CSV table of N, CA and C in Angstrom, one decimal:
chain,number,residue,atom,x,y,z
A,438,MET,N,158.9,49.4,127.3
A,438,MET,CA,160.2,49.0,126.8
A,438,MET,C,160.5,50.0,125.7
A,439,LEU,N,161.8,50.3,125.6
A,439,LEU,CA,162.3,51.2,124.6
A,439,LEU,C,163.1,50.4,123.6
A,440,ASN,N,163.0,50.8,122.3
A,440,ASN,CA,163.8,50.2,121.3
A,440,ASN,C,165.1,50.9,121.3
A,441,SER,N,166.0,50.5,120.4
A,441,SER,CA,167.4,51.2,120.4
A,441,SER,C,167.3,52.6,120.0
A,442,ALA,N,166.3,53.1,119.3
A,442,ALA,CA,166.2,54.5,118.9
A,442,ALA,C,165.6,55.3,120.1
A,443,GLY,N,165.2,54.7,121.1
A,443,GLY,CA,164.6,55.5,122.3
A,443,GLY,C,163.1,55.7,122.2
A,444,THR,N,162.5,55.2,121.2
A,444,THR,CA,161.0,55.4,121.1
A,444,THR,C,160.3,54.1,121.6
A,445,PRO,N,159.1,54.3,122.2
A,445,PRO,CA,158.4,53.1,122.8
A,445,PRO,C,158.0,52.2,121.6
A,446,LEU,N,158.0,50.9,121.9
A,446,LEU,CA,157.5,50.0,121.0
A,446,LEU,C,155.9,50.0,121.0
A,447,LEU,N,155.3,49.9,119.8
A,447,LEU,CA,153.9,49.8,119.8
A,447,LEU,C,153.5,48.4,119.9
A,448,VAL,N,152.7,48.1,120.9
A,448,VAL,CA,152.2,46.8,121.2
A,448,VAL,C,150.7,46.8,121.0
A,449,THR,N,150.3,45.8,120.2
A,449,THR,CA,148.8,45.7,120.0
A,449,THR,C,148.4,44.5,120.8
A,450,THR,N,147.2,44.6,121.4
A,450,THR,CA,146.7,43.4,122.1
A,450,THR,C,145.8,42.7,121.1
A,451,PRO,N,145.6,41.4,121.3
A,451,PRO,CA,144.7,40.7,120.4
A,451,PRO,C,143.3,41.3,120.3
A,452,GLU,N,142.8,41.9,121.4
A,452,GLU,CA,141.5,42.5,121.4
A,452,GLU,C,141.5,43.8,120.5
A,453,ALA,N,142.5,44.6,120.7
A,453,ALA,CA,142.6,45.8,119.8
A,453,ALA,C,142.7,45.5,118.4
A,454,GLU,N,143.6,44.5,118.1
A,454,GLU,CA,143.7,44.0,116.7
A,454,GLU,C,142.4,43.5,116.1
A,455,SER,N,141.7,42.7,116.9
A,455,SER,CA,140.5,42.2,116.5
A,455,SER,C,139.5,43.3,116.2
A,456,ARG,N,139.4,44.3,117.0
A,456,ARG,CA,138.5,45.4,116.8
A,456,ARG,C,138.9,46.2,115.5
A,457,GLN,N,140.2,46.3,115.3
A,457,GLN,CA,140.6,47.0,114.1
A,457,GLN,C,140.2,46.2,112.8
A,458,LEU,N,140.4,44.9,112.9
A,458,LEU,CA,140.0,44.1,111.7
A,458,LEU,C,138.5,44.1,111.5
A,459,ILE,N,137.7,44.1,112.6
A,459,ILE,CA,136.2,44.2,112.4
A,459,ILE,C,135.9,45.6,111.8
A,460,ALA,N,136.5,46.6,112.3
A,460,ALA,CA,136.2,48.0,111.8
A,460,ALA,C,136.6,48.1,110.3
A,461,ALA,N,137.7,47.5,109.9
A,461,ALA,CA,138.1,47.5,108.5
A,461,ALA,C,137.1,46.8,107.7
A,462,ASP,N,136.6,45.7,108.2
A,462,ASP,CA,135.6,44.9,107.5
A,462,ASP,C,134.3,45.7,107.3
A,463,LEU,N,133.9,46.3,108.4
A,463,LEU,CA,132.6,47.1,108.4
A,463,LEU,C,132.8,48.3,107.4
A,464,ARG,N,133.9,48.9,107.3
A,464,ARG,CA,134.2,50.0,106.4
A,464,ARG,C,134.1,49.5,104.9
A,465,CYS,N,134.6,48.3,104.7
A,465,CYS,CA,134.5,47.7,103.4
A,465,CYS,C,133.1,47.4,103.0
A,466,LEU,N,132.3,46.9,103.9
A,466,LEU,CA,130.9,46.6,103.7
A,466,LEU,C,130.1,47.9,103.4
A,467,ILE,N,130.4,48.9,104.1
A,467,ILE,CA,129.7,50.2,103.9
A,467,ILE,C,130.0,50.7,102.5
A,468,ALA,N,131.3,50.6,102.1
A,468,ALA,CA,131.7,51.0,100.7
A,468,ALA,C,131.0,50.2,99.7
A,469,GLN,N,130.8,48.9,99.9
A,469,GLN,CA,130.1,48.1,98.9
A,469,GLN,C,128.7,48.4,98.8
A,470,ILE,N,128.0,48.7,100.0
A,470,ILE,CA,126.6,49.1,100.0
A,470,ILE,C,126.5,50.4,99.2
A,471,GLU,N,127.4,51.4,99.5
A,471,GLU,CA,127.3,52.7,98.8
A,471,GLU,C,127.4,52.5,97.3
A,472,SER,N,128.3,51.6,96.9
A,472,SER,CA,128.5,51.3,95.5
A,472,SER,C,127.2,50.8,94.9
A,473,SER,N,126.6,49.8,95.6
A,473,SER,CA,125.3,49.3,95.1
A,473,SER,C,124.2,50.3,95.0
A,474,MET,N,124.2,51.2,96.0
A,474,MET,CA,123.2,52.3,96.0
A,474,MET,C,123.4,53.2,94.8
A,475,ARG,N,124.6,53.5,94.4
A,475,ARG,CA,124.9,54.3,93.2
A,475,ARG,C,124.4,53.6,91.9
A,476,LEU,N,124.7,52.2,91.9
A,476,LEU,CA,124.2,51.4,90.8
A,476,LEU,C,122.7,51.4,90.6
A,477,ILE,N,122.0,51.3,91.8
A,477,ILE,CA,120.6,51.4,91.8
A,477,ILE,C,120.1,52.7,91.3
A,478,ASP,N,120.7,53.8,91.8
A,478,ASP,CA,120.3,55.1,91.4
A,478,ASP,C,120.5,55.3,89.9
A,479,ALA,N,121.6,54.8,89.3
A,479,ALA,CA,121.8,54.9,87.9
A,479,ALA,C,120.8,54.1,87.1
A,480,ALA,N,120.4,52.9,87.6
A,480,ALA,CA,119.5,52.0,87.0
A,480,ALA,C,118.1,52.7,87.0
A,481,MET,N,117.8,53.4,88.1
A,481,MET,CA,116.5,54.1,88.1
A,481,MET,C,116.4,55.2,87.1
A,482,ILE,N,117.5,55.9,87.0
A,482,ILE,CA,117.6,57.0,86.0
A,482,ILE,C,117.5,56.4,84.6
A,483,ASP,N,118.2,55.3,84.3
A,483,ASP,CA,118.1,54.6,83.0
A,483,ASP,C,116.7,54.2,82.7
A,484,ALA,N,116.0,53.6,83.7
A,484,ALA,CA,114.7,53.1,83.5
A,484,ALA,C,113.7,54.3,83.2
A,485,GLY,N,113.9,55.4,83.8
A,485,GLY,CA,113.1,56.6,83.5
A,485,GLY,C,113.4,57.2,82.2
A,486,ASP,N,114.7,57.1,81.7
A,486,ASP,CA,115.0,57.6,80.4
A,486,ASP,C,114.7,56.7,79.3
A,487,SER,N,114.4,55.5,79.5
A,487,SER,CA,114.2,54.5,78.4
A,487,SER,C,112.9,54.9,77.6
A,488,GLY,N,111.9,55.5,78.2
A,488,GLY,CA,110.7,55.8,77.5
A,488,GLY,C,110.7,57.2,76.9
A,489,ASP,N,111.8,58.0,77.1
A,489,ASP,CA,111.9,59.3,76.7
A,489,ASP,C,112.2,59.4,75.2
A,490,GLN,N,111.3,59.9,74.4
A,490,GLN,CA,111.5,60.0,73.0
A,490,GLN,C,111.9,61.5,72.7
A,491,ALA,N,112.6,61.6,71.6
A,491,ALA,CA,113.0,63.0,71.2
A,491,ALA,C,111.8,63.8,70.9
A,492,GLY,N,111.8,65.0,71.4
A,492,GLY,CA,110.6,65.9,71.2
A,492,GLY,C,109.5,65.6,72.2
A,493,SER,N,109.7,64.7,73.2
A,493,SER,CA,108.6,64.5,74.1
A,493,SER,C,108.3,65.7,75.0
A,494,THR,N,107.3,65.7,75.7
A,494,THR,CA,106.9,66.8,76.6
A,494,THR,C,107.5,66.7,77.9
A,495,GLY,N,108.4,65.8,78.1
A,495,GLY,CA,109.1,65.7,79.4
A,495,GLY,C,108.3,65.0,80.5
A,496,ILE,N,107.3,64.3,80.1
A,496,ILE,CA,106.5,63.5,81.1
A,496,ILE,C,107.2,62.2,81.4
A,497,LEU,N,107.4,61.9,82.7
A,497,LEU,CA,108.0,60.7,83.1
A,497,LEU,C,107.0,59.7,83.6
A,498,VAL,N,107.0,58.5,83.0
A,498,VAL,CA,106.1,57.4,83.3
A,498,VAL,C,106.9,56.4,84.1
A,499,LEU,N,106.5,56.2,85.4
A,499,LEU,CA,107.2,55.2,86.2
A,499,LEU,C,106.7,53.8,85.8
A,500,ASP,N,107.7,52.9,85.6
A,500,ASP,CA,107.4,51.5,85.2
A,500,ASP,C,107.3,50.7,86.5
A,501,ASP,N,107.0,49.4,86.3
A,501,ASP,CA,106.9,48.6,87.5
A,501,ASP,C,108.2,48.2,88.2
A,502,VAL,N,109.3,48.6,87.6
A,502,VAL,CA,110.7,48.3,88.1
A,502,VAL,C,111.1,49.3,89.1
A,503,THR,N,110.7,50.5,89.0
A,503,THR,CA,111.1,51.6,89.8
A,503,THR,C,110.8,51.4,91.3
A,504,PRO,N,109.6,50.9,91.7
A,504,PRO,CA,109.3,50.6,93.1
A,504,PRO,C,110.3,49.6,93.7
A,505,ARG,N,110.7,48.6,92.9
A,505,ARG,CA,111.6,47.6,93.4
A,505,ARG,C,113.0,48.2,93.6
A,506,TYR,N,113.4,49.1,92.7
A,506,TYR,CA,114.7,49.8,92.9
A,506,TYR,C,114.6,50.6,94.2
A,507,ALA,N,113.5,51.4,94.3
A,507,ALA,CA,113.4,52.2,95.5
A,507,ALA,C,113.4,51.4,96.8
A,508,THR,N,112.7,50.3,96.8
A,508,THR,CA,112.7,49.4,98.0
A,508,THR,C,114.0,48.9,98.3
A,509,ALA,N,114.7,48.4,97.3
A,509,ALA,CA,116.1,47.9,97.5
A,509,ALA,C,117.0,49.0,98.0
A,510,SER,N,116.9,50.2,97.5
A,510,SER,CA,117.7,51.3,97.9
A,510,SER,C,117.4,51.6,99.4
A,511,ALA,N,116.2,51.6,99.7
A,511,ALA,CA,115.8,51.9,101.1
A,511,ALA,C,116.4,50.9,102.1
A,512,ALA,N,116.3,49.6,101.7
A,512,ALA,CA,116.8,48.5,102.5
A,512,ALA,C,118.3,48.6,102.6
A,513,LEU,N,119.0,49.0,101.6
A,513,LEU,CA,120.5,49.2,101.6
A,513,LEU,C,120.8,50.4,102.5
A,514,ASN,N,120.0,51.4,102.5
A,514,ASN,CA,120.3,52.6,103.3
A,514,ASN,C,120.1,52.2,104.8
A,515,LEU,N,119.1,51.4,105.1
A,515,LEU,CA,119.0,50.9,106.5
A,515,LEU,C,120.2,50.1,106.9
A,516,CYS,N,120.6,49.2,106.0
A,516,CYS,CA,121.8,48.4,106.3
A,516,CYS,C,123.0,49.2,106.5
A,517,ARG,N,123.2,50.2,105.7
A,517,ARG,CA,124.4,51.1,105.8
A,517,ARG,C,124.3,51.8,107.2
A,518,ALA,N,123.1,52.3,107.6
A,518,ALA,CA,123.0,53.0,108.9
A,518,ALA,C,123.3,52.0,110.0
A,519,GLY,N,122.9,50.8,109.9
A,519,GLY,CA,123.2,49.8,111.0
A,519,GLY,C,124.7,49.5,111.1
A,520,LEU,N,125.4,49.4,109.9
A,520,LEU,CA,126.8,49.2,109.9
A,520,LEU,C,127.6,50.4,110.4
A,521,CYS,N,127.1,51.6,110.1
A,521,CYS,CA,127.8,52.8,110.6
A,521,CYS,C,127.6,52.8,112.2
A,522,ARG,N,126.4,52.4,112.6
A,522,ARG,CA,126.2,52.4,114.1
A,522,ARG,C,127.1,51.4,114.7
A,523,ALA,N,127.3,50.2,114.1
A,523,ALA,CA,128.2,49.2,114.7
A,523,ALA,C,129.6,49.7,114.7
A,524,LEU,N,130.0,50.4,113.7
A,524,LEU,CA,131.4,51.0,113.6
A,524,LEU,C,131.5,52.0,114.8
A,525,GLN,N,130.5,52.8,115.0
A,525,GLN,CA,130.5,53.8,116.1
A,525,GLN,C,130.6,53.1,117.4
A,526,TYR,N,129.9,52.0,117.6
A,526,TYR,CA,130.0,51.3,118.9
A,526,TYR,C,131.4,50.8,119.1
A,527,LEU,N,132.1,50.3,118.1
A,527,LEU,CA,133.4,49.8,118.2
A,527,LEU,C,134.4,51.0,118.6
A,528,SER,N,134.2,52.1,118.0
A,528,SER,CA,135.0,53.3,118.3
A,528,SER,C,134.7,53.9,119.7
A,529,ASP,N,133.5,53.6,120.2
A,529,ASP,CA,133.1,54.1,121.6
A,529,ASP,C,133.9,53.4,122.7
A,530,SER,N,134.6,52.3,122.3
A,530,SER,CA,135.3,51.5,123.3
A,530,SER,C,136.5,52.3,123.9
A,531,GLY,N,136.9,53.4,123.2
A,531,GLY,CA,138.0,54.2,123.7
A,531,GLY,C,139.2,54.1,122.9
A,532,ASP,N,139.4,52.9,122.2
A,532,ASP,CA,140.6,52.7,121.4
A,532,ASP,C,140.2,53.1,120.0
A,533,PRO,N,141.2,53.7,119.3
A,533,PRO,CA,140.9,54.0,117.9
A,533,PRO,C,140.8,52.8,117.0
A,534,VAL,N,139.8,52.8,116.1
A,534,VAL,CA,139.6,51.6,115.2
A,534,VAL,C,139.8,52.0,113.8
């Protein structure tokens, strides 16, 4: 069907619209995970700098918090990879998401 300007009307199906909404939600989740990973990285840097005294020899002592940050970061990285894979599966359907 053509509109009065002679260009075809864009018609979205409920399935395509649903995929687009899911894709947008996945992108939002990926962005939130990346934000959390940056916060964890900053917290790990702060934890490492907290024991640094002026004039120290540059030795870094890992505290008991660092492994928890590293584990949390690794878990978020796996989650992000899974969400990216899910987003790829949606786009493999042939329709842009």
